[in-house]
mmCIF file with all atom_site columns, C-alpha atoms in Angstrom:
data_model
loop_
_atom_site.group_PDB
_atom_site.id
_atom_site.type_symbol
_atom_site.label_atom_id
_atom_site.label_alt_id
_atom_site.label_comp_id
_atom_site.label_asym_id
_atom_site.label_entity_id
_atom_site.label_seq_id
_atom_site.pdbx_PDB_ins_code
_atom_site.Cartn_x
_atom_site.Cartn_y
_atom_site.Cartn_z
_atom_site.occupancy
_atom_site.B_iso_or_equiv
_atom_site.pdbx_formal_charge
_atom_site.auth_seq_id
_atom_site.auth_comp_id
_atom_site.auth_asym_id
_atom_site.auth_atom_id
_atom_site.pdbx_PDB_model_num
ATOM 1   C CA . MET A 1 1   ? 0.000   0.000  0.000   1.00 0.00 ? 26  MET A CA 1
ATOM 2   C CA . GLN A 1 2   ? 1.159   3.465  -0.836  1.00 0.00 ? 27  GLN A CA 1
ATOM 3   C CA . ALA A 1 3   ? 0.181   6.452  1.302   1.00 0.00 ? 28  ALA A CA 1
ATOM 4   C CA . SER A 1 4   ? 0.594   10.124 0.551   1.00 0.00 ? 29  SER A CA 1
ATOM 5   C CA . VAL A 1 5   ? 0.634   11.955 3.874   1.00 0.00 ? 30  VAL A CA 1
ATOM 6   C CA . GLU A 1 6   ? 0.505   15.722 4.252   1.00 0.00 ? 31  GLU A CA 1
ATOM 7   C CA . LYS A 1 7   ? 2.472   16.898 7.289   1.00 0.00 ? 32  LYS A CA 1
ATOM 8   C CA . GLU A 1 8   ? 1.352   20.533 7.401   1.00 0.00 ? 33  GLU A CA 1
ATOM 9   C CA . THR A 1 9   ? -2.043  21.497 8.724   1.00 0.00 ? 34  THR A CA 1
ATOM 10  C CA . GLN A 1 10  ? -4.382  22.234 5.843   1.00 0.00 ? 35  GLN A CA 1
ATOM 11  C CA . SER A 1 11  ? -7.671  24.092 5.516   1.00 0.00 ? 36  SER A CA 1
ATOM 12  C CA . ILE A 1 12  ? -10.813 22.095 4.798   1.00 0.00 ? 37  ILE A CA 1
ATOM 13  C CA . HIS A 1 13  ? -10.816 23.530 1.290   1.00 0.00 ? 38  HIS A CA 1
ATOM 14  C CA . ASP A 1 14  ? -7.287  22.193 0.676   1.00 0.00 ? 39  ASP A CA 1
ATOM 15  C CA . ILE A 1 15  ? -8.270  18.798 2.065   1.00 0.00 ? 40  ILE A CA 1
ATOM 16  C CA . MET A 1 16  ? -11.325 18.655 -0.195  1.00 0.00 ? 41  MET A CA 1
ATOM 17  C CA . GLU A 1 17  ? -9.206  19.644 -3.200  1.00 0.00 ? 42  GLU A CA 1
ATOM 18  C CA . GLN A 1 18  ? -7.046  16.594 -2.510  1.00 0.00 ? 43  GLN A CA 1
ATOM 19  C CA . LEU A 1 19  ? -10.133 14.407 -2.174  1.00 0.00 ? 44  LEU A CA 1
ATOM 20  C CA . SER A 1 20  ? -11.478 15.854 -5.412  1.00 0.00 ? 45  SER A CA 1
ATOM 21  C CA . ARG A 1 21  ? -8.244  14.992 -7.231  1.00 0.00 ? 46  ARG A CA 1
ATOM 22  C CA . HIS A 1 22  ? -8.502  11.356 -6.083  1.00 0.00 ? 47  HIS A CA 1
ATOM 23  C CA . LEU A 1 23  ? -12.134 11.224 -7.201  1.00 0.00 ? 48  LEU A CA 1
ATOM 24  C CA . MET A 1 24  ? -11.405 12.797 -10.592 1.00 0.00 ? 49  MET A CA 1
ATOM 25  C CA . SER A 1 25  ? -8.514  10.347 -11.099 1.00 0.00 ? 50  SER A CA 1
ATOM 26  C CA . CYS A 1 26  ? -10.878 7.423  -10.376 1.00 0.00 ? 51  CYS A CA 1
ATOM 27  C CA . HIS A 1 27  ? -8.710  6.114  -7.549  1.00 0.00 ? 52  HIS A CA 1
ATOM 28  C CA . THR A 1 28  ? -9.701  3.250  -5.282  1.00 0.00 ? 53  THR A CA 1
ATOM 29  C CA . GLY A 1 29  ? -8.656  3.271  -1.644  1.00 0.00 ? 54  GLY A CA 1
ATOM 30  C CA . THR A 1 30  ? -9.300  4.997  1.661   1.00 0.00 ? 55  THR A CA 1
ATOM 31  C CA . PHE A 1 31  ? -9.139  8.756  2.240   1.00 0.00 ? 56  PHE A CA 1
ATOM 32  C CA . LEU A 1 32  ? -8.363  9.656  5.851   1.00 0.00 ? 57  LEU A CA 1
ATOM 33  C CA . ILE A 1 33  ? -8.745  12.992 7.623   1.00 0.00 ? 58  ILE A CA 1
ATOM 34  C CA . ALA A 1 34  ? -7.431  13.860 11.101  1.00 0.00 ? 59  ALA A CA 1
ATOM 35  C CA . THR A 1 35  ? -8.855  17.168 12.286  1.00 0.00 ? 60  THR A CA 1
ATOM 36  C CA . ASN A 1 36  ? -7.074  19.715 14.462  1.00 0.00 ? 61  ASN A CA 1
ATOM 37  C CA . ASP A 1 37  ? -9.665  19.124 17.175  1.00 0.00 ? 62  ASP A CA 1
ATOM 38  C CA . ASN A 1 38  ? -8.787  15.424 17.414  1.00 0.00 ? 63  ASN A CA 1
ATOM 39  C CA . HIS A 1 39  ? -11.539 13.849 15.291  1.00 0.00 ? 64  HIS A CA 1
ATOM 40  C CA . SER A 1 40  ? -11.116 11.452 12.409  1.00 0.00 ? 65  SER A CA 1
ATOM 41  C CA . CYS A 1 41  ? -12.926 10.741 9.179   1.00 0.00 ? 66  CYS A CA 1
ATOM 42  C CA . ARG A 1 42  ? -12.611 7.790  6.790   1.00 0.00 ? 67  ARG A CA 1
ATOM 43  C CA . MET A 1 43  ? -13.984 7.578  3.279   1.00 0.00 ? 68  MET A CA 1
ATOM 44  C CA . SER A 1 44  ? -13.929 4.558  1.037   1.00 0.00 ? 69  SER A CA 1
ATOM 45  C CA . LEU A 1 45  ? -13.398 5.339  -2.638  1.00 0.00 ? 70  LEU A CA 1
ATOM 46  C CA . THR A 1 46  ? -14.060 2.804  -5.374  1.00 0.00 ? 71  THR A CA 1
ATOM 47  C CA . ALA A 1 47  ? -13.055 3.786  -8.907  1.00 0.00 ? 72  ALA A CA 1
ATOM 48  C CA . GLY A 1 48  ? -13.384 7.458  -7.975  1.00 0.00 ? 73  GLY A CA 1
ATOM 49  C CA . ARG A 1 49  ? -16.718 7.102  -6.156  1.00 0.00 ? 74  ARG A CA 1
ATOM 50  C CA . VAL A 1 50  ? -17.409 7.758  -2.483  1.00 0.00 ? 75  VAL A CA 1
ATOM 51  C CA . THR A 1 51  ? -19.079 4.573  -1.273  1.00 0.00 ? 76  THR A CA 1
ATOM 52  C CA . HIS A 1 52  ? -18.750 4.786  2.539   1.00 0.00 ? 77  HIS A CA 1
ATOM 53  C CA . CYS A 1 53  ? -17.987 7.486  5.090   1.00 0.00 ? 78  CYS A CA 1
ATOM 54  C CA . SER A 1 54  ? -17.585 7.575  8.848   1.00 0.00 ? 79  SER A CA 1
ATOM 55  C CA . PHE A 1 55  ? -16.779 10.620 10.962  1.00 0.00 ? 80  PHE A CA 1
ATOM 56  C CA . GLY A 1 56  ? -16.492 10.008 14.671  1.00 0.00 ? 81  GLY A CA 1
ATOM 57  C CA . ARG A 1 57  ? -19.751 8.348  15.673  1.00 0.00 ? 82  ARG A CA 1
ATOM 58  C CA . THR A 1 58  ? -21.649 9.390  12.556  1.00 0.00 ? 83  THR A CA 1
ATOM 59  C CA . HIS A 1 59  ? -21.927 7.370  9.390   1.00 0.00 ? 84  HIS A CA 1
ATOM 60  C CA . GLY A 1 60  ? -22.964 7.619  5.756   1.00 0.00 ? 85  GLY A CA 1
ATOM 61  C CA . ASP A 1 61  ? -24.689 10.761 4.524   1.00 0.00 ? 86  ASP A CA 1
ATOM 62  C CA . GLU A 1 62  ? -24.718 12.337 7.998   1.00 0.00 ? 87  GLU A CA 1
ATOM 63  C CA . ALA A 1 63  ? -20.948 11.906 8.234   1.00 0.00 ? 88  ALA A CA 1
ATOM 64  C CA . LEU A 1 64  ? -20.498 13.712 4.911   1.00 0.00 ? 89  LEU A CA 1
ATOM 65  C CA . GLN A 1 65  ? -22.320 16.714 6.360   1.00 0.00 ? 90  GLN A CA 1
ATOM 66  C CA . LYS A 1 66  ? -20.052 16.795 9.414   1.00 0.00 ? 91  LYS A CA 1
ATOM 67  C CA . ILE A 1 67  ? -17.048 17.210 7.128   1.00 0.00 ? 92  ILE A CA 1
ATOM 68  C CA . THR A 1 68  ? -18.230 20.745 6.338   1.00 0.00 ? 93  THR A CA 1
ATOM 69  C CA . LYS A 1 69  ? -17.643 21.654 9.996   1.00 0.00 ? 94  LYS A CA 1
ATOM 70  C CA . ILE A 1 70  ? -13.924 20.834 9.855   1.00 0.00 ? 95  ILE A CA 1
ATOM 71  C CA . SER A 1 71  ? -11.741 23.926 9.988   1.00 0.00 ? 96  SER A CA 1
ATOM 72  C CA . ALA A 1 72  ? -8.327  22.345 9.444   1.00 0.00 ? 97  ALA A CA 1
ATOM 73  C CA . GLY A 1 73  ? -6.393  19.105 9.766   1.00 0.00 ? 98  GLY A CA 1
ATOM 74  C CA . ASN A 1 74  ? -4.268  16.608 7.896   1.00 0.00 ? 99  ASN A CA 1
ATOM 75  C CA . CYS A 1 75  ? -5.211  14.027 5.323   1.00 0.00 ? 100 CYS A CA 1
ATOM 76  C CA . SER A 1 76  ? -3.805  10.990 3.594   1.00 0.00 ? 101 SER A CA 1
ATOM 77  C CA . PHE A 1 77  ? -4.884  8.563  0.914   1.00 0.00 ? 102 PHE A CA 1
ATOM 78  C CA . VAL A 1 78  ? -4.024  4.873  0.998   1.00 0.00 ? 103 VAL A CA 1
ATOM 79  C CA . LYS A 1 79  ? -4.363  3.506  -2.506  1.00 0.00 ? 104 LYS A CA 1
ATOM 80  C CA . ASN A 1 80  ? -6.192  0.179  -2.864  1.00 0.00 ? 105 ASN A CA 1
ATOM 81  C CA . ALA A 1 81  ? -6.709  -0.072 0.918   1.00 0.00 ? 106 ALA A CA 1
ATOM 82  C CA . ARG A 1 82  ? -9.924  -1.743 1.989   1.00 0.00 ? 107 ARG A CA 1
ATOM 83  C CA . TYR A 1 83  ? -10.690 -0.947 5.616   1.00 0.00 ? 108 TYR A CA 1
ATOM 84  C CA . PRO A 1 84  ? -13.921 -2.421 6.951   1.00 0.00 ? 109 PRO A CA 1
ATOM 85  C CA . PHE A 1 85  ? -16.935 -0.128 7.191   1.00 0.00 ? 110 PHE A CA 1
ATOM 86  C CA . LYS A 1 86  ? -20.248 -0.783 8.886   1.00 0.00 ? 111 LYS A CA 1
ATOM 87  C CA . GLU A 1 87  ? -23.254 -1.107 6.621   1.00 0.00 ? 112 GLU A CA 1
ATOM 88  C CA . ARG A 1 88  ? -24.663 2.140  8.039   1.00 0.00 ? 113 ARG A CA 1
ATOM 89  C CA . SER A 1 89  ? -21.572 3.966  6.681   1.00 0.00 ? 114 SER A CA 1
ATOM 90  C CA . GLU A 1 90  ? -22.749 3.499  3.100   1.00 0.00 ? 115 GLU A CA 1
ATOM 91  C CA . VAL A 1 91  ? -23.281 6.814  1.281   1.00 0.00 ? 116 VAL A CA 1
ATOM 92  C CA . LYS A 1 92  ? -26.751 6.512  -0.190  1.00 0.00 ? 117 LYS A CA 1
ATOM 93  C CA . LYS A 1 93  ? -27.836 9.963  -1.247  1.00 0.00 ? 118 LYS A CA 1
ATOM 94  C CA . LYS A 1 94  ? -26.444 11.984 -4.091  1.00 0.00 ? 119 LYS A CA 1
ATOM 95  C CA . HIS A 1 95  ? -27.788 15.006 -2.216  1.00 0.00 ? 120 HIS A CA 1
ATOM 96  C CA . GLY A 1 96  ? -25.197 14.504 0.534   1.00 0.00 ? 121 GLY A CA 1
ATOM 97  C CA . VAL A 1 97  ? -22.295 14.738 -1.889  1.00 0.00 ? 122 VAL A CA 1
ATOM 98  C CA . ASP A 1 98  ? -23.922 17.667 -3.739  1.00 0.00 ? 123 ASP A CA 1
ATOM 99  C CA . GLN A 1 99  ? -24.366 19.583 -0.488  1.00 0.00 ? 124 GLN A CA 1
ATOM 100 C CA . LEU A 1 100 ? -20.801 18.865 0.628   1.00 0.00 ? 125 LEU A CA 1
ATOM 101 C CA . ILE A 1 101 ? -19.401 20.269 -2.625  1.00 0.00 ? 126 ILE A CA 1
ATOM 102 C CA . ALA A 1 102 ? -21.739 23.292 -2.590  1.00 0.00 ? 127 ALA A CA 1
ATOM 103 C CA . THR A 1 103 ? -20.868 24.156 1.012   1.00 0.00 ? 128 THR A CA 1
ATOM 104 C CA . LEU A 1 104 ? -17.167 23.897 0.391   1.00 0.00 ? 129 LEU A CA 1
ATOM 105 C CA . ASN A 1 105 ? -17.373 25.950 -2.794  1.00 0.00 ? 130 ASN A CA 1
ATOM 106 C CA . GLN A 1 106 ? -19.235 28.684 -0.882  1.00 0.00 ? 131 GLN A CA 1
ATOM 107 C CA . SER A 1 107 ? -16.483 28.746 1.722   1.00 0.00 ? 132 SER A CA 1
ATOM 108 C CA . SER A 1 108 ? -13.897 29.344 -1.012  1.00 0.00 ? 133 SER A CA 1
ATOM 109 C CA . HIS A 1 109 ? -15.518 32.578 -2.266  1.00 0.00 ? 134 HIS A CA 1
ATOM 110 C CA . GLY A 1 110 ? -13.503 34.656 0.204   1.00 0.00 ? 135 GLY A CA 1
ATOM 111 C CA . LYS A 1 111 ? -10.207 33.199 -0.999  1.00 0.00 ? 136 LYS A CA 1
ATOM 112 C CA . SER A 1 112 ? -7.833  34.936 -3.376  1.00 0.00 ? 137 SER A CA 1
ATOM 113 C CA . GLU A 1 113 ? -8.061  34.151 -7.101  1.00 0.00 ? 138 GLU A CA 1
ATOM 114 C CA . SER A 1 114 ? -4.858  32.087 -6.998  1.00 0.00 ? 139 SER A CA 1
ATOM 115 C CA . SER A 1 115 ? -6.175  29.864 -4.217  1.00 0.00 ? 140 SER A CA 1
ATOM 116 C CA . ARG A 1 116 ? -9.394  29.238 -6.169  1.00 0.00 ? 141 ARG A CA 1
ATOM 117 C CA . LYS A 1 117 ? -7.768  28.010 -9.375  1.00 0.00 ? 142 LYS A CA 1
ATOM 118 C CA . HIS A 1 118 ? -8.361  24.371 -8.345  1.00 0.00 ? 143 HIS A CA 1
ATOM 119 C CA . LYS A 1 119 ? -11.978 24.927 -7.367  1.00 0.00 ? 144 LYS A CA 1
ATOM 120 C CA . LEU A 1 120 ? -14.026 21.890 -6.482  1.00 0.00 ? 145 LEU A CA 1
ATOM 121 C CA . PRO A 1 121 ? -16.515 20.732 -9.102  1.00 0.00 ? 146 PRO A CA 1
ATOM 122 C CA . SER A 1 122 ? -19.859 22.478 -8.927  1.00 0.00 ? 147 SER A CA 1
ATOM 123 C CA . GLY A 1 123 ? -22.842 22.618 -11.222 1.00 0.00 ? 148 GLY A CA 1
ATOM 124 C CA . LEU A 1 124 ? -22.167 19.097 -12.430 1.00 0.00 ? 149 LEU A CA 1
ATOM 125 C CA . THR A 1 125 ? -24.780 17.237 -14.431 1.00 0.00 ? 150 THR A CA 1
ATOM 126 C CA . ASP A 1 126 ? -26.384 14.108 -12.998 1.00 0.00 ? 151 ASP A CA 1
ATOM 127 C CA . ARG A 1 127 ? -24.240 12.013 -15.340 1.00 0.00 ? 152 ARG A CA 1
ATOM 128 C CA . GLN A 1 128 ? -21.023 13.738 -14.216 1.00 0.00 ? 153 GLN A CA 1
ATOM 129 C CA . MET A 1 129 ? -22.007 13.242 -10.566 1.00 0.00 ? 154 MET A CA 1
ATOM 130 C CA . GLU A 1 130 ? -22.699 9.572  -11.286 1.00 0.00 ? 155 GLU A CA 1
ATOM 131 C CA . VAL A 1 131 ? -19.244 9.167  -12.841 1.00 0.00 ? 156 VAL A CA 1
ATOM 132 C CA . LEU A 1 132 ? -17.578 10.861 -9.854  1.00 0.00 ? 157 LEU A CA 1
ATOM 133 C CA . PHE A 1 133 ? -19.613 9.445  -7.001  1.00 0.00 ? 158 PHE A CA 1
ATOM 134 C CA . GLY A 1 134 ? -21.469 6.421  -8.363  1.00 0.00 ? 159 GLY A CA 1
ATOM 135 C CA . LYS A 1 135 ? -25.155 5.691  -8.457  1.00 0.00 ? 160 LYS A CA 1
ATOM 136 C CA . PHE A 1 136 ? -27.061 6.685  -5.362  1.00 0.00 ? 161 PHE A CA 1
ATOM 137 C CA . HIS A 1 137 ? -30.195 5.169  -3.950  1.00 0.00 ? 162 HIS A CA 1
ATOM 138 C CA . PHE A 1 138 ? -32.903 7.644  -3.060  1.00 0.00 ? 163 PHE A CA 1
ATOM 139 C CA . GLU A 1 139 ? -35.194 7.092  -0.112  1.00 0.00 ? 164 GLU A CA 1
#
């Protein structure tokens, strides 16, 4: 397994840019986040799709929403790693991923033009979202 670990503390926007790069590159593995306030998040990626997420004691779509509350931390990606996730950690709603991206894009509006050049994807079509995040089951 190969891990790329960032040693400096990063903003949530920088962390999500790294996640976005792994998604756009269709990587498979586990994306890990350690926050500055001592919380952790794990996301399972399969061929560039978020399939599972856990953040502290929350799982699935709810865990995705908690990511927007992170201010800073460190992240790493372990390619082809398959850590076990509980069934309740499955990401089921496209809406959860849409809202995560929208929230993070809104937080980048105050940044300088140079820091926004790698903006997260927004305004994606349903097909583009399906390619990035897989098919979602709606309740």
